[in-house]
mmCIF file with all atom_site columns, N, CA and C in Angstrom:
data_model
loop_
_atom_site.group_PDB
_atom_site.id
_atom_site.type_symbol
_atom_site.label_atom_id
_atom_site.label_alt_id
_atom_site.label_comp_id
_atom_site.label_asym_id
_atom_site.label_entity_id
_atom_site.label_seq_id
_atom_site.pdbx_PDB_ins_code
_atom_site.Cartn_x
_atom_site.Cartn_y
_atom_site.Cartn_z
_atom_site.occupancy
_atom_site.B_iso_or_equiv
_atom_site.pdbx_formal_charge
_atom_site.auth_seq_id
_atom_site.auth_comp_id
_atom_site.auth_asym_id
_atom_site.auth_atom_id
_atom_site.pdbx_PDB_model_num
ATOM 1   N N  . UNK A 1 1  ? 54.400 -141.593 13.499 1.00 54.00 ? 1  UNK A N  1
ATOM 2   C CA . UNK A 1 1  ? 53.501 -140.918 14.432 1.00 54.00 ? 1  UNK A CA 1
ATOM 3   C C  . UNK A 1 1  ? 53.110 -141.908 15.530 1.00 54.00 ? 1  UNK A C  1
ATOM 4   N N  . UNK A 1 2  ? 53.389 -141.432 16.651 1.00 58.00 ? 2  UNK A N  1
ATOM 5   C CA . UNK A 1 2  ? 53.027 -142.228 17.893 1.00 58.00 ? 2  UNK A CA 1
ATOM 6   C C  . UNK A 1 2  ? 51.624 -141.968 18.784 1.00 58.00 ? 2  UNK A C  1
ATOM 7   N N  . UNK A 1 3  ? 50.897 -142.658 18.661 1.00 57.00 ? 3  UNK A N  1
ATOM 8   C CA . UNK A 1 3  ? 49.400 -141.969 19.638 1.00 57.00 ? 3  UNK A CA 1
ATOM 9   C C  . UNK A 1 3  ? 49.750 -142.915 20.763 1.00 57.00 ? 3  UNK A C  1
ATOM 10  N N  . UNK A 1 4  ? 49.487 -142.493 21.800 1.00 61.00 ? 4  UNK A N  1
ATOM 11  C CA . UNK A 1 4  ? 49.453 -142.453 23.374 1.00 61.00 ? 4  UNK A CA 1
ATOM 12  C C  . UNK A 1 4  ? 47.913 -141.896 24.205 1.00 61.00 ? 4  UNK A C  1
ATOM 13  N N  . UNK A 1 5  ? 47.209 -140.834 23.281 1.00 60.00 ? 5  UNK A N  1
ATOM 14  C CA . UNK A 1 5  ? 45.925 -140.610 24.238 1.00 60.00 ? 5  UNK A CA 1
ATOM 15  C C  . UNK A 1 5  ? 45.014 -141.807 23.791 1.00 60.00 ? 5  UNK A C  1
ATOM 16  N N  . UNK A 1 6  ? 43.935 -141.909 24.776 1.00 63.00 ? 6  UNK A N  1
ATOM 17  C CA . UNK A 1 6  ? 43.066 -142.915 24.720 1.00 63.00 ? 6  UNK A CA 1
ATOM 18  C C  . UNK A 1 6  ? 43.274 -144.568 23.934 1.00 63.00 ? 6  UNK A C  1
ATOM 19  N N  . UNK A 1 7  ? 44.786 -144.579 24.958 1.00 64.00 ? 7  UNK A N  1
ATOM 20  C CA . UNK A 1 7  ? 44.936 -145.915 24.830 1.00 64.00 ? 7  UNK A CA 1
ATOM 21  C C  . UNK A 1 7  ? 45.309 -146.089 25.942 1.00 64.00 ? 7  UNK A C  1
ATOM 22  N N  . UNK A 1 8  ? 44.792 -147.151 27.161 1.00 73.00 ? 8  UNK A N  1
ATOM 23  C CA . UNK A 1 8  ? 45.634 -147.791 28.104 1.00 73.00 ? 8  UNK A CA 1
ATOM 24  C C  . UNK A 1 8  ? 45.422 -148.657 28.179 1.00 73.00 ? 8  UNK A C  1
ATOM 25  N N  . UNK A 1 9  ? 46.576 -148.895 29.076 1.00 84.00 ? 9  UNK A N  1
ATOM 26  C CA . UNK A 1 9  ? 47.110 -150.606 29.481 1.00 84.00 ? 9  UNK A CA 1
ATOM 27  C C  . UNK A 1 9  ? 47.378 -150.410 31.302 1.00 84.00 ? 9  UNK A C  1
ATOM 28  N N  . UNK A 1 10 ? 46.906 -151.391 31.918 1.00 88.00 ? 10 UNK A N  1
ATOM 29  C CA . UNK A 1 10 ? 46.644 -151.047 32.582 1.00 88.00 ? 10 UNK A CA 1
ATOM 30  C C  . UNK A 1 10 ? 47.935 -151.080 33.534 1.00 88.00 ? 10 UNK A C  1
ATOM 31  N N  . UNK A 1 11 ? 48.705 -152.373 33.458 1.00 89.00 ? 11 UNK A N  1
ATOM 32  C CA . UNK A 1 11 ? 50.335 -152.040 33.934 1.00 89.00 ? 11 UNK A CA 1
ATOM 33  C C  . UNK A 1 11 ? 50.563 -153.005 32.945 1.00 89.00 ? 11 UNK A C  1
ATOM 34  N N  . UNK A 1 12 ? 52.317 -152.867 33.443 1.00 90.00 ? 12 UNK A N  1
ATOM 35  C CA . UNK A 1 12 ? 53.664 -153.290 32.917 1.00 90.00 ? 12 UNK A CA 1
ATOM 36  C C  . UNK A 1 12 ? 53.969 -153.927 34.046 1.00 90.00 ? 12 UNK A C  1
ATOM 37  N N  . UNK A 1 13 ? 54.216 -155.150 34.235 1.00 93.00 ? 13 UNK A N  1
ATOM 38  C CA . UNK A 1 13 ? 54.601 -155.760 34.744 1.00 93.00 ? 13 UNK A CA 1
ATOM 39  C C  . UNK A 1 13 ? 56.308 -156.454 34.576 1.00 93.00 ? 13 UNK A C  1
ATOM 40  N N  . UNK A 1 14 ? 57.153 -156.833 35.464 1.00 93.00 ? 14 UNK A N  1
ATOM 41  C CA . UNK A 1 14 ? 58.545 -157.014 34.789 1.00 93.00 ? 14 UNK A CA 1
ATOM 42  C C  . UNK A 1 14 ? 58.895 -158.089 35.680 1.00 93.00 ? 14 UNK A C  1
ATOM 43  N N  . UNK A 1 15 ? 58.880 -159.573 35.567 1.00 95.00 ? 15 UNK A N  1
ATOM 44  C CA . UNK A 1 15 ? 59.134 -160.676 35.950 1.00 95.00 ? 15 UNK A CA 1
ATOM 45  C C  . UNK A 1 15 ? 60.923 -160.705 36.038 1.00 95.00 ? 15 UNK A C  1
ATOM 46  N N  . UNK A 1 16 ? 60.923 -161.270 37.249 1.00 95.00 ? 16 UNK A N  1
ATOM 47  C CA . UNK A 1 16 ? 62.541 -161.726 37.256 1.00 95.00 ? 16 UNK A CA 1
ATOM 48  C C  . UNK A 1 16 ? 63.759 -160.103 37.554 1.00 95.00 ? 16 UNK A C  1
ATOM 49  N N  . UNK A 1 17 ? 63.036 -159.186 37.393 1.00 93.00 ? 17 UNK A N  1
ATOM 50  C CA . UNK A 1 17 ? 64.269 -157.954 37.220 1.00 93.00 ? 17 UNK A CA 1
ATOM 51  C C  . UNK A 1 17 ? 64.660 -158.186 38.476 1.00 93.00 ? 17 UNK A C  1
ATOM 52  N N  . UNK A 1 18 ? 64.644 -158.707 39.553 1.00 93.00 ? 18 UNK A N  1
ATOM 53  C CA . UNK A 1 18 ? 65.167 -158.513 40.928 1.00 93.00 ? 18 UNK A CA 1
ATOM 54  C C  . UNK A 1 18 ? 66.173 -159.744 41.036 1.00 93.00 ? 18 UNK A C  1
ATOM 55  N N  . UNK A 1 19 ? 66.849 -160.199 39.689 1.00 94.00 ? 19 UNK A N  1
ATOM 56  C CA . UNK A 1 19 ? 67.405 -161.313 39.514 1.00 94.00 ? 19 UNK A CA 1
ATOM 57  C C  . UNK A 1 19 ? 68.510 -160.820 38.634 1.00 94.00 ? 19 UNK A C  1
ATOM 58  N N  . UNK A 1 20 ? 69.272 -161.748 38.293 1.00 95.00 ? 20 UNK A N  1
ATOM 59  C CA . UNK A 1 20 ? 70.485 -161.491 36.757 1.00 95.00 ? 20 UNK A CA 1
ATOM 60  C C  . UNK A 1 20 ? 69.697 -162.375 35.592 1.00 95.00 ? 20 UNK A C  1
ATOM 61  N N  . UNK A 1 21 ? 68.745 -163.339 36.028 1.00 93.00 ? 21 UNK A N  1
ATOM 62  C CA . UNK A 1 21 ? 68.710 -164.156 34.808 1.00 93.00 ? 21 UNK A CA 1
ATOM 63  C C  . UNK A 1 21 ? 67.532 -162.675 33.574 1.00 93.00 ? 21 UNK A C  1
ATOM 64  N N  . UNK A 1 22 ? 67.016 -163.450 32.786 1.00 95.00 ? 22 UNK A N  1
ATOM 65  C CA . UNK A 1 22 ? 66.301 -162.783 31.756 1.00 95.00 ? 22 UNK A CA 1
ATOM 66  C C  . UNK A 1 22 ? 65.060 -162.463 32.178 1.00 95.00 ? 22 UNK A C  1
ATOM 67  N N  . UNK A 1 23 ? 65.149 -160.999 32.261 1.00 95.00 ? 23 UNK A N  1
ATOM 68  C CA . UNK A 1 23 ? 63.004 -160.829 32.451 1.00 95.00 ? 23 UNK A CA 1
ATOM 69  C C  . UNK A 1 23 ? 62.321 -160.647 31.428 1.00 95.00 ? 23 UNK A C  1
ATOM 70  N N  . UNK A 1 24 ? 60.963 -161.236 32.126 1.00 94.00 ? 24 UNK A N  1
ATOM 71  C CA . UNK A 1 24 ? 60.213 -161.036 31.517 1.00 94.00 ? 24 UNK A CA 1
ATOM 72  C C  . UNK A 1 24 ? 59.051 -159.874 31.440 1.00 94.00 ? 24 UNK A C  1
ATOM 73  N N  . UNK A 1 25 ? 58.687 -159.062 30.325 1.00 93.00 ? 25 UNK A N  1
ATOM 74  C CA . UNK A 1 25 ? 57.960 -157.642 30.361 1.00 93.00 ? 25 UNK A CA 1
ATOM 75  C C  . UNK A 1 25 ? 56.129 -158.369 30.050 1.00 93.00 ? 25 UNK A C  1
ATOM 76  N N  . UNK A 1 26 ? 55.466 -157.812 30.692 1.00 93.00 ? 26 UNK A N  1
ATOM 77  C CA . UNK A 1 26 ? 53.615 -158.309 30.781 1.00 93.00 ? 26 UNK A CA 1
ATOM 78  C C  . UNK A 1 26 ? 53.183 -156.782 30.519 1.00 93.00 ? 26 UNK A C  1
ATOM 79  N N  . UNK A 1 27 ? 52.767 -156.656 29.583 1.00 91.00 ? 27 UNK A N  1
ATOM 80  C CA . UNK A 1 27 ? 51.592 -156.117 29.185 1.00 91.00 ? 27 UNK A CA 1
ATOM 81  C C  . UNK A 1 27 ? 50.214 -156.607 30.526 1.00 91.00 ? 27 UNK A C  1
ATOM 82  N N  . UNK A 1 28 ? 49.451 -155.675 31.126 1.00 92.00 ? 28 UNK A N  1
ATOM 83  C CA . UNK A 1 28 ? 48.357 -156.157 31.685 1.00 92.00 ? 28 UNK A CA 1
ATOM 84  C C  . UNK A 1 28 ? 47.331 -155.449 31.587 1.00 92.00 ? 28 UNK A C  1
ATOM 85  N N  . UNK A 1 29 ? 46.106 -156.177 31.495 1.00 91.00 ? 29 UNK A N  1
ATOM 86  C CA . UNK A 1 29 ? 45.314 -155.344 31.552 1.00 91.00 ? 29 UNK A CA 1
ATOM 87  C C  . UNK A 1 29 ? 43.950 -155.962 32.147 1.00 91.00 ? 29 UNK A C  1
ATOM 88  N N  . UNK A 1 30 ? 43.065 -155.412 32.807 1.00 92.00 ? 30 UNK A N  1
ATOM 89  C CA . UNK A 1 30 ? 42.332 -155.627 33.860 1.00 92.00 ? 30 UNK A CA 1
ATOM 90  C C  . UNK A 1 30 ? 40.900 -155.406 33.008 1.00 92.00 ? 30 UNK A C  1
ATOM 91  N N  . UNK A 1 31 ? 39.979 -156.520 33.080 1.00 93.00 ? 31 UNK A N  1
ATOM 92  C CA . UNK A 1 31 ? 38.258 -156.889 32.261 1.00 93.00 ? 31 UNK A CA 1
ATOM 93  C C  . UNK A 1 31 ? 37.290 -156.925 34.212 1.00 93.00 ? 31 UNK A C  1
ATOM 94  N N  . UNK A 1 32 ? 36.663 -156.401 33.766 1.00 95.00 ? 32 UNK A N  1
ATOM 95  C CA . UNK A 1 32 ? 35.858 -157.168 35.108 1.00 95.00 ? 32 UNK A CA 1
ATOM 96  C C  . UNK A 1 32 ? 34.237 -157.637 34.339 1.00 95.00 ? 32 UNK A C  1
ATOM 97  N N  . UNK A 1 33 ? 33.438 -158.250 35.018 1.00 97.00 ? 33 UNK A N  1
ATOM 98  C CA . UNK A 1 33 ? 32.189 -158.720 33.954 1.00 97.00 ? 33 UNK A CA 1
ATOM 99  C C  . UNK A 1 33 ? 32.735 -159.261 32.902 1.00 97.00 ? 33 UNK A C  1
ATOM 100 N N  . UNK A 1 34 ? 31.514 -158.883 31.706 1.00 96.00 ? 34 UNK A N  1
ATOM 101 C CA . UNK A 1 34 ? 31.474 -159.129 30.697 1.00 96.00 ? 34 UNK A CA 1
ATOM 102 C C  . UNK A 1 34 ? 32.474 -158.116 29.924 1.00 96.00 ? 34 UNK A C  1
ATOM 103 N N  . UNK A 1 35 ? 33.368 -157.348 30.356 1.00 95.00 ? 35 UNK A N  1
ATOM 104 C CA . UNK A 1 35 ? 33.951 -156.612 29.662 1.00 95.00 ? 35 UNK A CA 1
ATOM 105 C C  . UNK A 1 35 ? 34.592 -157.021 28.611 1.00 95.00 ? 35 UNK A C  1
ATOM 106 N N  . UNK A 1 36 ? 35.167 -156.842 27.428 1.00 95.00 ? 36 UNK A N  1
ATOM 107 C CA . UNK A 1 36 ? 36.081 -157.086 26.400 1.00 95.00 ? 36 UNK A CA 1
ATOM 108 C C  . UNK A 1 36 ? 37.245 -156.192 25.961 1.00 95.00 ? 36 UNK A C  1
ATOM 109 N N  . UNK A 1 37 ? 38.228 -156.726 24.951 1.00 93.00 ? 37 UNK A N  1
ATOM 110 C CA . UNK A 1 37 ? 38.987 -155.919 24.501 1.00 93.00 ? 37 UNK A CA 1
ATOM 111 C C  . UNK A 1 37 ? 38.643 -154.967 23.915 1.00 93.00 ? 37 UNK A C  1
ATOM 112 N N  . UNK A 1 38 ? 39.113 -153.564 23.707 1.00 90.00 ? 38 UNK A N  1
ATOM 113 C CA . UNK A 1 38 ? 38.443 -152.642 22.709 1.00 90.00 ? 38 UNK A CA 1
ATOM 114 C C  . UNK A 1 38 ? 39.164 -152.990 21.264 1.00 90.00 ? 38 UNK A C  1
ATOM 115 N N  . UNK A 1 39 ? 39.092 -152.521 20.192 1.00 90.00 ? 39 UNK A N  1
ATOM 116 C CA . UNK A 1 39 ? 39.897 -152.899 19.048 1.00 90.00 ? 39 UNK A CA 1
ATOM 117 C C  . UNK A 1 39 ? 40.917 -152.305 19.526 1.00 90.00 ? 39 UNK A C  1
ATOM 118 N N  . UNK A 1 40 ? 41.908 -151.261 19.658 1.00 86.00 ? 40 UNK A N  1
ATOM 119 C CA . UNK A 1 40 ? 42.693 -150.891 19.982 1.00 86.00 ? 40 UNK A CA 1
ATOM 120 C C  . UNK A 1 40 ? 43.722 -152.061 20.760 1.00 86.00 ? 40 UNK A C  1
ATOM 121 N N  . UNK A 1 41 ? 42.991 -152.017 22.045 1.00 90.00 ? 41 UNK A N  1
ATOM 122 C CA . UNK A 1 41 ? 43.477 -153.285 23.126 1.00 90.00 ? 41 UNK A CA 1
ATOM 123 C C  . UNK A 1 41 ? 43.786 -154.486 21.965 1.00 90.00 ? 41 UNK A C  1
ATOM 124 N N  . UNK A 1 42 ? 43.099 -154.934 21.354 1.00 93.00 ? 42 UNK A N  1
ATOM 125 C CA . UNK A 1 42 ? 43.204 -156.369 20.399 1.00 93.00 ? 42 UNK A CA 1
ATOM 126 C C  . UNK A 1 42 ? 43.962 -156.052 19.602 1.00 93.00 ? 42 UNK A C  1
ATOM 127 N N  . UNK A 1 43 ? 44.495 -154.863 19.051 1.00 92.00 ? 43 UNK A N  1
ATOM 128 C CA . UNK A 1 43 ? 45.889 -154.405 18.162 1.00 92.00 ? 43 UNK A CA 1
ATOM 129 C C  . UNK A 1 43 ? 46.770 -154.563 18.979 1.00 92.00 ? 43 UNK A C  1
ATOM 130 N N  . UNK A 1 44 ? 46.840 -153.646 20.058 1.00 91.00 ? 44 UNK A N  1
ATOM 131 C CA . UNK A 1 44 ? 48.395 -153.962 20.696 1.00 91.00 ? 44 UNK A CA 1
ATOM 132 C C  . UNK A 1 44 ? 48.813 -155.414 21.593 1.00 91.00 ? 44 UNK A C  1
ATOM 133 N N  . UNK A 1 45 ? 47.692 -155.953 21.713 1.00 94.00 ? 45 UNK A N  1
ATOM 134 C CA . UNK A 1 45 ? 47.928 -157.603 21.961 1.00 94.00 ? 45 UNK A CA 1
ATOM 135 C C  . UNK A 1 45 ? 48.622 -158.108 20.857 1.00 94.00 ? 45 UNK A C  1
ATOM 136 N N  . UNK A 1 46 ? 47.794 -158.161 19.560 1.00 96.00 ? 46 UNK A N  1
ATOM 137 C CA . UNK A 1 46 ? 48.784 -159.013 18.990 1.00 96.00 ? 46 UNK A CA 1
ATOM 138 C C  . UNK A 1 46 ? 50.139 -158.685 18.634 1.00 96.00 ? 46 UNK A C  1
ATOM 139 N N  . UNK A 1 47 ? 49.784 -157.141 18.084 1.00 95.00 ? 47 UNK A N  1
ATOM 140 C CA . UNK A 1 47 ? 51.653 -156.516 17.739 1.00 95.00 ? 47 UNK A CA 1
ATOM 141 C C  . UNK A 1 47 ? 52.508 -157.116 19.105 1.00 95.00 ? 47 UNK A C  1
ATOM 142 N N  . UNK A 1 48 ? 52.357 -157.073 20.624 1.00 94.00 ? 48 UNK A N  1
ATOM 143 C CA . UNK A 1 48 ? 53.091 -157.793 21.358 1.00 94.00 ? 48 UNK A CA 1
ATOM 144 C C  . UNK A 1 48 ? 53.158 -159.066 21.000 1.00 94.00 ? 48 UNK A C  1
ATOM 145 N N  . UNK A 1 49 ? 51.927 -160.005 20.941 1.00 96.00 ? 49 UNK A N  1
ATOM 146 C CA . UNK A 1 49 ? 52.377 -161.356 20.778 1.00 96.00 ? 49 UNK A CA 1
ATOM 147 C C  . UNK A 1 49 ? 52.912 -161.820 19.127 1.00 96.00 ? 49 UNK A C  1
ATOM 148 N N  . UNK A 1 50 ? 53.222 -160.678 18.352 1.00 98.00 ? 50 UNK A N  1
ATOM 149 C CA . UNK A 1 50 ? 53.494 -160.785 17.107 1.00 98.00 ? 50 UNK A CA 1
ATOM 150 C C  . UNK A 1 50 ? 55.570 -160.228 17.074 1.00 98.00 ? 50 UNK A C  1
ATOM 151 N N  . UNK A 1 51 ? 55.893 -159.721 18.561 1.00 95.00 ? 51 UNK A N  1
ATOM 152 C CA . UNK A 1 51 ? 56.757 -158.899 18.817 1.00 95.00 ? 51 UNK A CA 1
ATOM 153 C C  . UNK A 1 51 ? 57.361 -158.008 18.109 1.00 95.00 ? 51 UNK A C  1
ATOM 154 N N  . UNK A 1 52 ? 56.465 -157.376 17.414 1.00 96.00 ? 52 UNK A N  1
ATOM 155 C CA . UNK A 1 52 ? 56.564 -156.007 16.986 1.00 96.00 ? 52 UNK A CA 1
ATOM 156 C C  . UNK A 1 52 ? 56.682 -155.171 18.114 1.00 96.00 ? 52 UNK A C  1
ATOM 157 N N  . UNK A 1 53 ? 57.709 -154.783 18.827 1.00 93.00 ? 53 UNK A N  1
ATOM 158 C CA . UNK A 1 53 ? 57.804 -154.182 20.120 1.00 93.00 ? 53 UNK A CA 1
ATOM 159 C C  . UNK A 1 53 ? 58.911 -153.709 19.689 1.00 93.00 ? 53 UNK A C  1
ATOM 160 N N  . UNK A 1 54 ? 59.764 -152.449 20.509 1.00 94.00 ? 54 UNK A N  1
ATOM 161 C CA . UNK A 1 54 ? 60.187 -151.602 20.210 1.00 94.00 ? 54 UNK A CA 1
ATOM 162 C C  . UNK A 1 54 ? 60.731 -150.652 21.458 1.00 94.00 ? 54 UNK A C  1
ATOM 163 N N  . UNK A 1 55 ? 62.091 -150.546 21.792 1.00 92.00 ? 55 UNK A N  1
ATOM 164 C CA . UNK A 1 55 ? 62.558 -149.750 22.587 1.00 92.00 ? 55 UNK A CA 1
ATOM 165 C C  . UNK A 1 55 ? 62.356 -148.705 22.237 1.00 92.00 ? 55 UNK A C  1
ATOM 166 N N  . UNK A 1 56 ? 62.400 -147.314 22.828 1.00 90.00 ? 56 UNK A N  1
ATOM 167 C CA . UNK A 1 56 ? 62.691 -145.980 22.276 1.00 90.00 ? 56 UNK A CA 1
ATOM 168 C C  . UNK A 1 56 ? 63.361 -145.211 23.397 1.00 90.00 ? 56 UNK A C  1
ATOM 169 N N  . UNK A 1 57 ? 64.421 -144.194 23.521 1.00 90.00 ? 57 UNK A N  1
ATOM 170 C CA . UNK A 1 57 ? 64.496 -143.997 24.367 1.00 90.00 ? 57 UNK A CA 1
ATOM 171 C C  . UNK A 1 57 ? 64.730 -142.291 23.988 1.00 90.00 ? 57 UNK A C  1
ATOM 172 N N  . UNK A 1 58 ? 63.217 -141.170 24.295 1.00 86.00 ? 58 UNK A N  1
ATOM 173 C CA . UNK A 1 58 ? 64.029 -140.135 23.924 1.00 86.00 ? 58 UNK A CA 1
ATOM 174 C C  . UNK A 1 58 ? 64.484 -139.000 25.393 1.00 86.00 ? 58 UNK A C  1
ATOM 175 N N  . UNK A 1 59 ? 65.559 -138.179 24.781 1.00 87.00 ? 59 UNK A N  1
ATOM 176 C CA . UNK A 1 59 ? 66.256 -137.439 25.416 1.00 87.00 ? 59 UNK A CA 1
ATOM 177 C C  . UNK A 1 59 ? 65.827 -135.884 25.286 1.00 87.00 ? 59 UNK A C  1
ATOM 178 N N  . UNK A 1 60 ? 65.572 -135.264 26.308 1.00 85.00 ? 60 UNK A N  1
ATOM 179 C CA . UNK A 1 60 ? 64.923 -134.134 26.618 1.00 85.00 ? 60 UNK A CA 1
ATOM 180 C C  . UNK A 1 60 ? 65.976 -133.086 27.311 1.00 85.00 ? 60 UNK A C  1
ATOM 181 N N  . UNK A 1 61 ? 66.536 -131.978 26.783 1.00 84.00 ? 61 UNK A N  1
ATOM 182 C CA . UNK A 1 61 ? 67.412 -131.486 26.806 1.00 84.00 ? 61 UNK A CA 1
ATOM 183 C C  . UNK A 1 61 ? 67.345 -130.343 28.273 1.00 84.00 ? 61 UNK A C  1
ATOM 184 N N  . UNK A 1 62 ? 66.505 -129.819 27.412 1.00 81.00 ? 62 UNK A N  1
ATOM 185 C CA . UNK A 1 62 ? 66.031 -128.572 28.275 1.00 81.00 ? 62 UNK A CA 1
ATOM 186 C C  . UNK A 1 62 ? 64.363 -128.511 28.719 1.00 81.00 ? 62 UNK A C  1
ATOM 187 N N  . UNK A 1 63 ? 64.070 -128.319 29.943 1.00 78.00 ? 63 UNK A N  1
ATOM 188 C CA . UNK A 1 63 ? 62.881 -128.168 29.930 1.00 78.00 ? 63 UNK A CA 1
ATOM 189 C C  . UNK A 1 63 ? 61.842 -126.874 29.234 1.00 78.00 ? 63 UNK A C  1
ATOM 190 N N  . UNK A 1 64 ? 60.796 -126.908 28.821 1.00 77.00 ? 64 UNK A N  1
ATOM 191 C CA . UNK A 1 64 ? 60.106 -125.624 28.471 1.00 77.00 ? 64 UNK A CA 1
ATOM 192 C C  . UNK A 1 64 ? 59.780 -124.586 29.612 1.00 77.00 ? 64 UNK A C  1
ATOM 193 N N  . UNK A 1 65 ? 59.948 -123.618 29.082 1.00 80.00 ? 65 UNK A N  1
ATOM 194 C CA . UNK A 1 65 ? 59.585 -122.537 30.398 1.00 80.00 ? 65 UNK A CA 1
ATOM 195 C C  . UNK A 1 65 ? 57.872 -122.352 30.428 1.00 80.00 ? 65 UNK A C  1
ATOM 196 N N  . UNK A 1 66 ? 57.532 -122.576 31.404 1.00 81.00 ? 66 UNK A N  1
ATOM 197 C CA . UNK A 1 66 ? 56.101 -122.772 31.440 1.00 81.00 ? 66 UNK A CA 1
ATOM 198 C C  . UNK A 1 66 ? 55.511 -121.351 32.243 1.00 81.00 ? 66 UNK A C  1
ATOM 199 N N  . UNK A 1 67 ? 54.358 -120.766 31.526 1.00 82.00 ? 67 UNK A N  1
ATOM 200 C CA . UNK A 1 67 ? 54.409 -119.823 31.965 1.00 82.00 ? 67 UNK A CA 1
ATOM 201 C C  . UNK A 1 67 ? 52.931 -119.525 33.160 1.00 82.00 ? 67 UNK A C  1
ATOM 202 N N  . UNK A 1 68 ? 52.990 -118.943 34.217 1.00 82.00 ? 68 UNK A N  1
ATOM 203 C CA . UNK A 1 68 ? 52.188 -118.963 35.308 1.00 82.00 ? 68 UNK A CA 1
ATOM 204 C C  . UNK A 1 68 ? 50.882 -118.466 34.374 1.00 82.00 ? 68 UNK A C  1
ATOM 205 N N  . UNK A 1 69 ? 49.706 -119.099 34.921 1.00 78.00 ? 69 UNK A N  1
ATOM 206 C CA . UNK A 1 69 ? 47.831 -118.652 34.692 1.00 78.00 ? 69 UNK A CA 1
ATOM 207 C C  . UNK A 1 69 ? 47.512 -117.865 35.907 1.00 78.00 ? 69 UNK A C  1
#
């Protein structure tokens, strides 16, 4: 099970892709003040710096017919 609501990050950053050598992918995320990580934020920090990371790539065939309100 994958959750995606009420989690963000604020970008993805991708070092070097305008190159051949190896990029690098940044997680970023933006504190202003005293702000902190939420627990969430402090999970997916470390699973990145733990590289528990993970391509996925899914394929969507047909779109749904969506119907007019």
């Amino acid at each position: 099970l994958y959750q995606i609501s009420n989690i963000f990050i604020d970008f993805i950053g991708f070092k070097g892709l305008d190159t051949e050598e190896d990029i690098e992918i940044k997680f970023i995320e933006i504190k202003t003040g005293k702000s902190r990580l939420t627990k969430s934020e402090k999970r997916i920090k470390e699973a990145v710096e733990a590289k528990r990371v993970e391509w996925k790539t899914i394929k969507i065939n047909e779109l749904p017919e969506v119907e007019e309100i």
